[in-house]
Short mmCIF file of C-alpha atoms and ligand atoms in Angstrom, two decimals:
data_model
loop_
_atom_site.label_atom_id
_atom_site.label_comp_id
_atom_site.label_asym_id
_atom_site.label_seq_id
_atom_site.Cartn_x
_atom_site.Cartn_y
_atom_site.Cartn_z
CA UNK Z 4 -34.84 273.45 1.52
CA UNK Z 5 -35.03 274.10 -2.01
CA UNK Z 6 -35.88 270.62 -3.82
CA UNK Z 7 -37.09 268.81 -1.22
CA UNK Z 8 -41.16 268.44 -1.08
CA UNK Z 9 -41.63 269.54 2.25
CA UNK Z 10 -40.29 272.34 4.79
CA UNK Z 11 -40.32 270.35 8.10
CA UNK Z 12 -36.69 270.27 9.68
CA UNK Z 13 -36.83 266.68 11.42
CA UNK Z 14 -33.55 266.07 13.36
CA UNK Z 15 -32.97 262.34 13.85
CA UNK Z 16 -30.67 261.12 17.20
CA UNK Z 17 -30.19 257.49 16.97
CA UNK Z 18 -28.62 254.63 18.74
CA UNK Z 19 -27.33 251.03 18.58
CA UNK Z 20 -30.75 249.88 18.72
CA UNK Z 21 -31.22 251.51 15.21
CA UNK Z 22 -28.50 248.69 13.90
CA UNK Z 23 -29.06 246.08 16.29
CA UNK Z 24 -31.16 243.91 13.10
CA UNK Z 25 -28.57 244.49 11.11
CA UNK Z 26 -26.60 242.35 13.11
CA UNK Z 27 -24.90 244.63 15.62
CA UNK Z 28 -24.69 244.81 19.08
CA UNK Z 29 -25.99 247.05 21.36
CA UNK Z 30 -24.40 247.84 24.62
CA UNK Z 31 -26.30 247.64 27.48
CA UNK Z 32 -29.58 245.08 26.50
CA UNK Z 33 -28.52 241.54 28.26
CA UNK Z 34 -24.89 240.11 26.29
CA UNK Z 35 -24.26 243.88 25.01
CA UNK Z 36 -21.25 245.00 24.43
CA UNK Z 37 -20.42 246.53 28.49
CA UNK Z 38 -21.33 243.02 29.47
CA UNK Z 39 -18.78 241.20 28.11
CA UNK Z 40 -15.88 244.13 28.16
CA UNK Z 41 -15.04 246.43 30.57
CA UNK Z 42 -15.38 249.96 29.16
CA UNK Z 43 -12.53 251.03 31.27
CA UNK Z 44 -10.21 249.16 28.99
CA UNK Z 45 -11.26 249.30 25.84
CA UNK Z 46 -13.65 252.70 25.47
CA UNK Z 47 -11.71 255.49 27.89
CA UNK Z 48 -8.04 257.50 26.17
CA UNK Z 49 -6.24 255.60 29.70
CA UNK Z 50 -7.02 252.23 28.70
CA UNK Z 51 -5.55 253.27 25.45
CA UNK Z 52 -2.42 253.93 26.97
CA UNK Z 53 -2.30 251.42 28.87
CA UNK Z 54 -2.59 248.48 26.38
CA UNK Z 55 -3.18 249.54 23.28
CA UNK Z 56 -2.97 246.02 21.78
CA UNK Z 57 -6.87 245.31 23.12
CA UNK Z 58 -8.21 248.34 22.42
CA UNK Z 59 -7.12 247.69 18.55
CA UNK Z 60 -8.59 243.84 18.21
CA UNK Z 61 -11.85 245.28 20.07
CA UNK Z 62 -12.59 247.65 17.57
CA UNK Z 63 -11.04 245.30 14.96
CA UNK Z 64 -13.32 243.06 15.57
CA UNK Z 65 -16.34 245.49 15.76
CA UNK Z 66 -14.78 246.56 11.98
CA UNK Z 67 -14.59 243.25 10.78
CA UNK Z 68 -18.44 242.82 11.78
CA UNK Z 69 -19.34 245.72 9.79
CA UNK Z 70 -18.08 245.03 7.21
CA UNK Z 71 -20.18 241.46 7.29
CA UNK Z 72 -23.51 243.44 7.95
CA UNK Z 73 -25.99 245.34 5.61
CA UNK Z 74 -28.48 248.26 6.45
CA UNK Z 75 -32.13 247.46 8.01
CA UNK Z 76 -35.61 248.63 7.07
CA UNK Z 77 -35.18 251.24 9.54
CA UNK Z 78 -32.44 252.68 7.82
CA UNK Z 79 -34.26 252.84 4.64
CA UNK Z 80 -36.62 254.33 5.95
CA UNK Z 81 -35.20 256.97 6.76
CA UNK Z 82 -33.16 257.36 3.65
CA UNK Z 83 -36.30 257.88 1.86
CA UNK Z 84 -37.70 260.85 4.63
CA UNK Z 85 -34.68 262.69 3.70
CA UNK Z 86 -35.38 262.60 0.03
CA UNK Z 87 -38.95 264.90 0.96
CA UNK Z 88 -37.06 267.23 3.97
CA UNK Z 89 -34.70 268.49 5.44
CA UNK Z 90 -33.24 265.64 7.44
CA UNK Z 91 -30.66 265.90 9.94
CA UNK Z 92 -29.19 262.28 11.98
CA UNK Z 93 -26.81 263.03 14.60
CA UNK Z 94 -25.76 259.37 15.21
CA UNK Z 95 -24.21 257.67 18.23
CA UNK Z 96 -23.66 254.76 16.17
CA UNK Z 97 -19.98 254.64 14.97
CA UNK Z 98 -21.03 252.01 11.80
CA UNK Z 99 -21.31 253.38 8.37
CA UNK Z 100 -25.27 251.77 7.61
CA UNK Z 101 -27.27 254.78 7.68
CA UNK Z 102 -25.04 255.98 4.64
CA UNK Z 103 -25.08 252.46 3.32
CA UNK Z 104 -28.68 253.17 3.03
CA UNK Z 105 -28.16 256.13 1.17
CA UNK Z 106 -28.31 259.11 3.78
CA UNK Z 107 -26.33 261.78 3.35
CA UNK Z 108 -26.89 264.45 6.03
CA UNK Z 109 -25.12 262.14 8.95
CA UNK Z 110 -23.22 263.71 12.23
CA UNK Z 111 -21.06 261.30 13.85
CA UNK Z 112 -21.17 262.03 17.48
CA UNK Z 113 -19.20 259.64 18.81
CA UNK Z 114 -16.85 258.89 15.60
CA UNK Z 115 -16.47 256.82 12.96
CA UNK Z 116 -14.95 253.16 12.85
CA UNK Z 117 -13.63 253.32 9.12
CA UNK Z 118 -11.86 256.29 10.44
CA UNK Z 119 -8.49 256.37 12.14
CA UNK Z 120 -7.23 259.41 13.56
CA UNK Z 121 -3.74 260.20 15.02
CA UNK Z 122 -3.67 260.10 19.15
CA UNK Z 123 -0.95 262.82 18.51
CA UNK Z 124 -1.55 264.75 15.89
CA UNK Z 125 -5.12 264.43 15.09
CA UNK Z 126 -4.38 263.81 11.44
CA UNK Z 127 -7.54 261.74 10.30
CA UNK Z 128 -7.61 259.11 7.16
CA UNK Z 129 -9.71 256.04 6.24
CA UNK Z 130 -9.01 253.17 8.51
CA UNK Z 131 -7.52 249.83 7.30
CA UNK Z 132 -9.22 246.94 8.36
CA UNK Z 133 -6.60 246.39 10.90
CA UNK Z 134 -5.12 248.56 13.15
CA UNK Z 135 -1.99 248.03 15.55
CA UNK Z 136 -0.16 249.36 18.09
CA UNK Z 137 2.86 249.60 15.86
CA UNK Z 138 0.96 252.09 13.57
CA UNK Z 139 2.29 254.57 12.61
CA UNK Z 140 1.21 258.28 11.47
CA UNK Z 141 1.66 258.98 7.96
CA UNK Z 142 2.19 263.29 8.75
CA UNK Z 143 3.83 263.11 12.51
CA UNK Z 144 5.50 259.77 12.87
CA UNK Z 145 3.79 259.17 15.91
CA UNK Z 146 2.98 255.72 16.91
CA UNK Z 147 -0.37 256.57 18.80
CA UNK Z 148 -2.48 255.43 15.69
CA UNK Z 149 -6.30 255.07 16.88
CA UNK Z 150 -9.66 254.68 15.72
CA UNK Z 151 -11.86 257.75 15.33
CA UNK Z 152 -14.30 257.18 17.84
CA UNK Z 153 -15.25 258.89 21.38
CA UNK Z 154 -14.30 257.44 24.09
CA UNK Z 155 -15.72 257.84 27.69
CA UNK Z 156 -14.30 261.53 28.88
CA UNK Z 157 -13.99 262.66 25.86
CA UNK Z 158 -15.66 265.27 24.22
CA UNK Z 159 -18.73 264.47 21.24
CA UNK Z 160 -17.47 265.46 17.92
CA UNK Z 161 -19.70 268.64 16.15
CA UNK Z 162 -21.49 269.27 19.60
CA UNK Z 163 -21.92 273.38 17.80
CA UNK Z 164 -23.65 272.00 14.57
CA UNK Z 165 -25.50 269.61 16.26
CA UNK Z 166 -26.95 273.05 18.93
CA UNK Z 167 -27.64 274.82 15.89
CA UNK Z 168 -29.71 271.56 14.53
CA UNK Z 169 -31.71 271.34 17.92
CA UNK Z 170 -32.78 274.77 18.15
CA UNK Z 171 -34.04 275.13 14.73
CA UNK Z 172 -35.79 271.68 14.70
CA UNK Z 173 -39.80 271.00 14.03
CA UNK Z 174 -39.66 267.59 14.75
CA UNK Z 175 -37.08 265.56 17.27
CA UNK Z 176 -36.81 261.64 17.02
CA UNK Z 177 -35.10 259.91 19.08
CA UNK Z 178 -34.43 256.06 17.82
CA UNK Z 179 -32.69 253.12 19.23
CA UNK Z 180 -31.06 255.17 21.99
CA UNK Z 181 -31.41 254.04 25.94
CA UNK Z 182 -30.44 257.75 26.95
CA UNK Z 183 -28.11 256.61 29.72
CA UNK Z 184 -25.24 258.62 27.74
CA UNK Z 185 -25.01 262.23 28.28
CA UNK Z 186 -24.81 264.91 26.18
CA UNK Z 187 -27.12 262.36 23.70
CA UNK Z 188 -29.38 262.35 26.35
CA UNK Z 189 -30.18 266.24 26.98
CA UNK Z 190 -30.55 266.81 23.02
CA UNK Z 191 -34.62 266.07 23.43
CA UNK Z 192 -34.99 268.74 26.32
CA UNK Z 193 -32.71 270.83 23.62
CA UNK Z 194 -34.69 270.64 21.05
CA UNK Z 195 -38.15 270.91 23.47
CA UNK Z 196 -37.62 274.25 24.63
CA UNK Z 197 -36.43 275.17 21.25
CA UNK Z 198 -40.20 274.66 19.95
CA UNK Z 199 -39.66 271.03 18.76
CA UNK Z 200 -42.16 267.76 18.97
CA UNK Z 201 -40.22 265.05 19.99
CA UNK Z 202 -41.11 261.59 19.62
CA UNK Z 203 -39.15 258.29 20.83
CA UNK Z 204 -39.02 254.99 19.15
CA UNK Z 205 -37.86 252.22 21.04
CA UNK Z 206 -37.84 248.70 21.96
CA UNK Z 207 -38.72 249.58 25.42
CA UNK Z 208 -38.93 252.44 27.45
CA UNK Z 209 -36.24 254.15 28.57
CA UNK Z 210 -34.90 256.22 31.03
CA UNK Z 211 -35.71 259.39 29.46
CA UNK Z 212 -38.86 257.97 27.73
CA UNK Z 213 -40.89 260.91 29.67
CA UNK Z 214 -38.98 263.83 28.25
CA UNK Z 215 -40.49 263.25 25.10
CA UNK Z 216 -44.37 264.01 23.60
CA UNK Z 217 -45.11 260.95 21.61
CA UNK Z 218 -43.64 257.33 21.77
CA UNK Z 219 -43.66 253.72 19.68
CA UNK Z 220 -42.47 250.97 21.32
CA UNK Z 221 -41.30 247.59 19.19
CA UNK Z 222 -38.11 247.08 17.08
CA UNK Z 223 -37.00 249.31 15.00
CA UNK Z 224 -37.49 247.67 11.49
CA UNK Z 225 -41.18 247.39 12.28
CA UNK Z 226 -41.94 250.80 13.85
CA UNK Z 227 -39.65 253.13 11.65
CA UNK Z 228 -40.85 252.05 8.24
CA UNK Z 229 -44.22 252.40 9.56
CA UNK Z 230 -43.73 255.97 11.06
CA UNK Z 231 -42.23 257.27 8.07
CA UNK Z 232 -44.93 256.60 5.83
CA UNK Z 233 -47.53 258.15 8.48
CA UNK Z 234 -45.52 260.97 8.73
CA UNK Z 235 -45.16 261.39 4.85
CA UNK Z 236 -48.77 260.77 4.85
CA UNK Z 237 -49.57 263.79 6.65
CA UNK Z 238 -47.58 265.98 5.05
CA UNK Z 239 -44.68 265.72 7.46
CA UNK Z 240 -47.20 267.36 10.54
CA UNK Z 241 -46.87 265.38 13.82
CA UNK Z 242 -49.71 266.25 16.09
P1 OAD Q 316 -27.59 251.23 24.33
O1 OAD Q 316 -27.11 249.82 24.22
O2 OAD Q 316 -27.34 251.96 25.59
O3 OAD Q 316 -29.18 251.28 24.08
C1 OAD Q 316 -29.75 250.65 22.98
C2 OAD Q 316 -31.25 250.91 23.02
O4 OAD Q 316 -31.82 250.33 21.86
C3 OAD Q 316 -31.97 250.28 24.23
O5 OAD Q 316 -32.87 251.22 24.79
C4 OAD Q 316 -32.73 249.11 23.62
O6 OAD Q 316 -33.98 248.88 24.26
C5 OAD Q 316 -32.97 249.61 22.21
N1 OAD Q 316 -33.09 248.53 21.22
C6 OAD Q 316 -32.49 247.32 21.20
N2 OAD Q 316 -32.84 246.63 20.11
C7 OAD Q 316 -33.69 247.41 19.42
C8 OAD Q 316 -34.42 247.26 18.20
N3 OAD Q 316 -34.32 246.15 17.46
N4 OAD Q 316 -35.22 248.27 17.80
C9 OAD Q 316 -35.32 249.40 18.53
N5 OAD Q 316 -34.66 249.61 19.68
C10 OAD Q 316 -33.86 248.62 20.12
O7 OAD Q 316 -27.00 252.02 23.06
P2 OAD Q 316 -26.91 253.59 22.82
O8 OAD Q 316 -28.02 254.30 23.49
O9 OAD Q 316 -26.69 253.81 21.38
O10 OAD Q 316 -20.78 255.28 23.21
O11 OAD Q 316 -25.57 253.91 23.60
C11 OAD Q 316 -25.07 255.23 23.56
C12 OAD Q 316 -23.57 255.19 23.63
O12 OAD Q 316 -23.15 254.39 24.74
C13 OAD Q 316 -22.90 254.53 22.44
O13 OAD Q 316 -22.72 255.40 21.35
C14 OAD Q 316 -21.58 254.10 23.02
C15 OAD Q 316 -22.08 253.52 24.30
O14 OAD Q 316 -21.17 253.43 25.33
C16 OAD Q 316 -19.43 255.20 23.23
O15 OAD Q 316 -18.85 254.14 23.04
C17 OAD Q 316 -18.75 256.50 23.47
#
């Protein structure tokens, strides 16, 4: 990419355990989030329907708490790799702390929480703090306001991008992810047979932990600053 110091395309995938320091929680370590709601209710389009009013002071909630937290080291880090490459994150996450951090190339799989997009419609625009079930749309009138995130059986948002990222990347890295959500979880085997080196960094192992070439294992502030400055080091080349 013109400007940038280095030619390596590095394609990013991360997860809740990227923003778990900052203060966030992830969803399926002990007291996640799918241990103290049912996703059924608050995380599926029927749950919607059926009682809107919780699904809006969930994600409420989860807004408020953004809005109280502040990027980590990790996402610094990786702020600063994209400044030398061409950097690609296809998040999971639905916070707004990877751009916080200053990163700019960022696909939002699984939506957005400052976004709210019409159930009816799909007219998008920048979410209030609150949402409610008597919201409504500002071009259809409908009153099936929601927030712009994925929920279970639904499809991933920019699933044909994020392809086209896979099969062209050098370098995979998976971080903060437990792989127990699919498509997410089939991007490393993607981006394998595509040519890539993949390389998980996690708190533990995970599931899919044998899919990929390379791991680290500790929390993420420690082991992403850490990796980006060995990688930069060696001029972006990962084994
Ligand atoms: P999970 O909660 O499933 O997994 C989080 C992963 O992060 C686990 O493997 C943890 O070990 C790891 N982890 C926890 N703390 C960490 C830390 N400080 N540093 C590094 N790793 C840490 O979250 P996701 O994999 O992101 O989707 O979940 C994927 C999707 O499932 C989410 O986007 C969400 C959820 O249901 C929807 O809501 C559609």
């Amino acid at each position: 990419m013109i400007g940038r110091q280095f030619q390596s395309r590095i394609v990013v995938l991360s997860g809740a355990g990227l923003s778990a320091e900052s203060g966030l929680s992830t969803f399926r370590d002990a007291g996640g989030v799918w241990s103290r709601y049912d996703i059924r209710d608050v995380a599926t389009p029927e749950g919607f329907l059926r009682d809107p009013s919780l699904v809006h002071t969930f994600y409420n909630a989860r807004r408020m708490k953004l809005r109280q937290v502040k990027p980590n080291a990790a996402h610094c880090a990786l702020a600063k790799l994209e400044d030398v490459c061409e950097l690609a994150i296809i998040t999971q996450n639905v916070d707004d702390l990877h751009e916080r951090a200053g990163s700019h190339n960022v696909i939002h799989m699984h939506g957005e929480l400052l976004s709210a997009i019409c159930h009816n419609c799909g007219h998008r625009w920048p979410s209030p703090d609150e949402l409610s079930a008597d919201d409504i749309c500002g071009r259809c009138g409908a009153q099936s306001v929601r927030p712009d995130v994925v929920w279970f059986g639904e499809i991933p948002y920019h699933l044909e991008r994020i392809n086209d990222l896979l099969l062209g990347a050098d370098l995979f890295v998976s971080i903060g992810t437990s792989g127990a959500v699919s498509p997410a979880n089939t991007f490393v085997s993607q981006a394998k047979s595509a040519g890539a080196k993949t390389i998980e960094l996690n708190l533990e192992s995970t599931e899919i932990s044998d899919c990929f070439d390379d791991h680290r294992l500790g929390p993420a502030t420690e082991i992403v600053p850490v990796w980006v400055d060995e990688l930069m080091a060696r001029g972006l080349h990962w084994r």
